[in-house]
Amino acid sequence: MSRRKKHHAEHHEEHMDESWLVPYADILTLLLALFIVLFASADANKTKFDALAQSLSAAFSGSPSVFDNNRTIAPEVDVSSQDPSKNEVGKEQAHLKETIQLLEVKKVLDQYIQKNNLVDDLNTALTEDGLMIRIKDSALFTSGSADLRPDSQRFGAEIATMLSTLSQQIVISGHTDNVPINTREFPSNWELSSKRAINFMKFLLSQGKLQPERFSAIGYGEYRPMASNNTP
C-alpha cells in the first residue's frame, strides 16, 4: 500500500451509486444469457435446462425461475448425476455463484465507502483473481510505522464483518513507495510492507468473525507499487 495519497477529481466521486447499479445489472444479465447459450448449445434436454435455469435464477435473486411459465417449480434435479459433463456444469455454476457473491460484497463495500467519505482512502475492484480491496496506507498507519492507527480500527472492523460472509482465501498484501527506509525495526521497505500486512491481518482476525486458515499476508516492498511513485 503506497504511503503517497492519490487524489481523485470530485466529479468522479459524485455519482458512485448510480453508475454502479447499471453495470451490476448488465453483468448479471450478460452472465445469465451466456449460460443459457452455452447450456442450450450442448443439446441439453428440457429437464436439465429447467434445473439449470432454476439454479441460475436462484443465484441471481433467490426468486422462482423466469423460465417456468408460472408453473409450480419441480424439485431440483441433480444435473451432475445424469450428465457426463457434470463436473464442468458444476464448476461453472459454482464460479457463477462465487462471482455474484463477490459482486454483492463489492456493492456493500462501495456503499460503505461513499457513506463514510472514504473515497480517497479505500476502493474496490473485481479482478480475474477475485475481489481486491485497496486501502491507502495513510488511512491505517502513520509514516514509517506498522502500528495500526486507533482511528482506523472502526472501518477495519467493518471490513472484517463483510469478509466474514465470504468463503474464499484472503491475501493481505503490503506495498510501499520507493522512498528508502532504514531503521532498526525496518531495515528496508520489505520489512515495513510485510509487518503492515501482518498487523492488519491480525487485527481482522481479532474481530472473532474470521477463520485464520483462510488468511495469509505478504509484503511486496516498493516493487509492486499500487500507485505511481511520481504521485505528489
Coordinates of C-alpha atoms in Angstrom, one line a residue, residues 47-212:
T47 CA -35.4 -31.3 -17.6
K48 CA -31.7 -30.4 -17.2
F49 CA -32.3 -27.0 -18.8
D50 CA -35.1 -26.3 -16.3
A51 CA -32.9 -27.4 -13.4
L52 CA -30.0 -25.1 -14.5
A53 CA -32.4 -22.2 -15.2
Q54 CA -33.9 -22.5 -11.7
S55 CA -30.4 -22.7 -10.2
L56 CA -29.3 -19.6 -12.1
S57 CA -32.4 -17.6 -11.2
A58 CA -32.0 -18.5 -7.5
A59 CA -28.3 -17.4 -7.6
F60 CA -29.3 -14.1 -9.0
S61 CA -32.2 -13.2 -6.8
G62 CA -33.5 -16.1 -4.8
S63 CA -36.7 -16.0 -6.7
P64 CA -38.5 -18.5 -8.9
S65 CA -37.1 -19.0 -12.4
V66 CA -38.4 -16.8 -15.2
F67 CA -38.4 -19.9 -17.4
D68 CA -41.1 -21.8 -15.6
N69 CA -44.0 -20.1 -17.3
N70 CA -45.8 -19.7 -13.9
R71 CA -45.7 -23.4 -13.3
T72 CA -45.0 -24.9 -9.9
I73 CA -41.3 -25.3 -9.6
A74 CA -40.4 -29.0 -9.6
P75 CA -37.9 -30.4 -7.1
E76 CA -34.3 -29.5 -8.0
V77 CA -32.8 -32.1 -10.4
D78 CA -29.2 -33.2 -9.8
V79 CA -27.8 -32.5 -13.2
S80 CA -24.4 -33.9 -12.2
S81 CA -25.8 -37.4 -11.7
Q82 CA -27.3 -37.6 -15.2
D83 CA -24.7 -36.0 -17.5
P84 CA -21.1 -37.0 -18.4
S85 CA -20.2 -33.3 -18.3
K86 CA -21.5 -32.9 -14.7
N87 CA -18.2 -31.7 -13.4
E88 CA -18.0 -28.8 -15.9
V89 CA -21.6 -27.8 -15.3
G90 CA -21.0 -27.9 -11.6
K91 CA -17.8 -25.8 -11.9
E92 CA -19.5 -23.2 -14.0
Q93 CA -22.4 -22.9 -11.6
A94 CA -20.0 -22.6 -8.6
H95 CA -18.0 -20.0 -10.4
L96 CA -21.1 -18.0 -11.3
K97 CA -22.4 -18.1 -7.7
E98 CA -18.9 -17.0 -6.4
T99 CA -18.8 -14.1 -8.8
I100 CA -22.2 -12.9 -7.8
Q101 CA -21.3 -13.2 -4.2
L102 CA -18.2 -11.1 -4.7
L103 CA -20.2 -8.5 -6.7
E104 CA -22.7 -8.3 -3.8
V105 CA -19.9 -7.7 -1.2
K106 CA -18.3 -5.2 -3.6
K107 CA -21.6 -3.3 -3.8
V108 CA -21.9 -3.2 0.0
L109 CA -18.3 -2.0 0.4
D110 CA -18.8 0.7 -2.2
Q111 CA -21.9 2.0 -0.4
Y112 CA -20.0 2.0 2.9
I113 CA -17.1 3.9 1.3
Q114 CA -19.4 6.5 -0.2
K115 CA -21.5 6.9 3.0
N116 CA -18.4 7.4 5.2
N117 CA -16.5 9.7 2.8
L118 CA -13.6 7.2 2.3
V119 CA -13.3 7.6 -1.4
D120 CA -9.7 8.9 -1.1
D121 CA -8.6 6.1 1.3
L122 CA -10.5 3.0 0.2
N123 CA -11.7 1.5 -3.1
T124 CA -12.6 -1.9 -4.5
A125 CA -12.1 -3.7 -7.9
L126 CA -13.2 -7.0 -9.2
T127 CA -10.3 -8.6 -11.0
E128 CA -9.6 -12.0 -12.5
D129 CA -8.1 -13.0 -9.1
G130 CA -11.1 -12.0 -7.2
L131 CA -12.3 -9.0 -5.2
M132 CA -9.5 -6.6 -4.4
I133 CA -9.9 -4.1 -1.6
R134 CA -7.3 -1.3 -1.7
I135 CA -6.6 0.7 1.4
K136 CA -4.2 3.7 1.4
D137 CA -1.5 3.2 4.0
S138 CA -2.1 6.7 5.4
A139 CA -5.6 5.5 6.4
L140 CA -4.2 2.8 8.5
F141 CA -0.7 3.7 9.6
T142 CA 1.4 6.8 10.3
S143 CA 4.5 7.3 8.1
G144 CA 7.3 4.8 8.8
S145 CA 5.1 2.8 11.2
A146 CA 3.4 -0.6 11.1
D147 CA 1.2 0.0 14.1
L148 CA -2.5 0.3 13.2
R149 CA -3.9 3.8 14.0
P150 CA -6.6 3.7 16.6
D151 CA -9.0 5.8 14.5
S152 CA -8.7 3.3 11.6
Q153 CA -10.0 0.4 13.6
R154 CA -13.6 1.2 13.1
F155 CA -13.7 0.6 9.4
G156 CA -11.2 -2.2 9.8
A157 CA -13.9 -3.9 11.9
E158 CA -16.5 -3.2 9.2
I159 CA -14.3 -4.8 6.6
A160 CA -13.9 -7.9 8.9
T161 CA -17.7 -8.2 9.1
M162 CA -18.1 -8.0 5.4
L163 CA -15.3 -10.5 4.8
S164 CA -17.0 -12.9 7.2
T165 CA -19.7 -13.6 4.5
L166 CA -17.1 -15.0 2.1
S167 CA -15.6 -18.5 2.0
Q168 CA -12.7 -17.6 -0.3
Q169 CA -9.0 -17.5 0.6
I170 CA -7.9 -13.9 1.5
V171 CA -4.5 -12.5 1.0
I172 CA -3.4 -9.3 2.7
S173 CA -0.6 -7.7 0.8
G174 CA 1.6 -4.7 1.8
H175 CA 3.0 -2.2 -0.6
T176 CA 5.2 0.9 -0.2
D177 CA 6.5 3.6 -2.4
N178 CA 10.2 3.7 -3.4
V179 CA 11.3 6.1 -0.7
P180 CA 14.0 4.2 1.2
I181 CA 13.6 3.4 4.9
N182 CA 16.5 2.2 7.1
T183 CA 15.6 2.0 10.8
R184 CA 16.4 -0.6 13.4
E185 CA 12.9 -2.1 13.1
F186 CA 12.6 -1.7 9.4
P187 CA 15.9 -2.0 7.5
S188 CA 14.1 -1.8 4.2
N189 CA 10.6 -1.5 2.7
W190 CA 10.4 -5.3 2.6
E191 CA 10.1 -5.4 6.4
L192 CA 7.8 -2.4 6.6
S193 CA 5.3 -3.7 4.0
S194 CA 5.4 -7.2 5.4
K195 CA 4.8 -6.1 9.0
R196 CA 1.9 -3.8 8.0
A197 CA 0.2 -6.7 6.1
I198 CA 0.7 -9.0 9.1
N199 CA -0.6 -6.4 11.6
F200 CA -3.7 -5.6 9.6
M201 CA -4.4 -9.3 9.1
K202 CA -4.1 -9.9 12.8
F203 CA -6.5 -7.1 13.5
L204 CA -9.1 -8.5 11.2
L205 CA -8.7 -11.9 12.8
S206 CA -9.0 -10.4 16.3
Q207 CA -12.6 -9.4 15.5
G208 CA -13.6 -13.1 16.0
K209 CA -15.6 -13.5 12.8
L210 CA -13.0 -15.0 10.5
Q211 CA -11.2 -18.3 10.1
P212 CA -7.3 -17.9 10.3

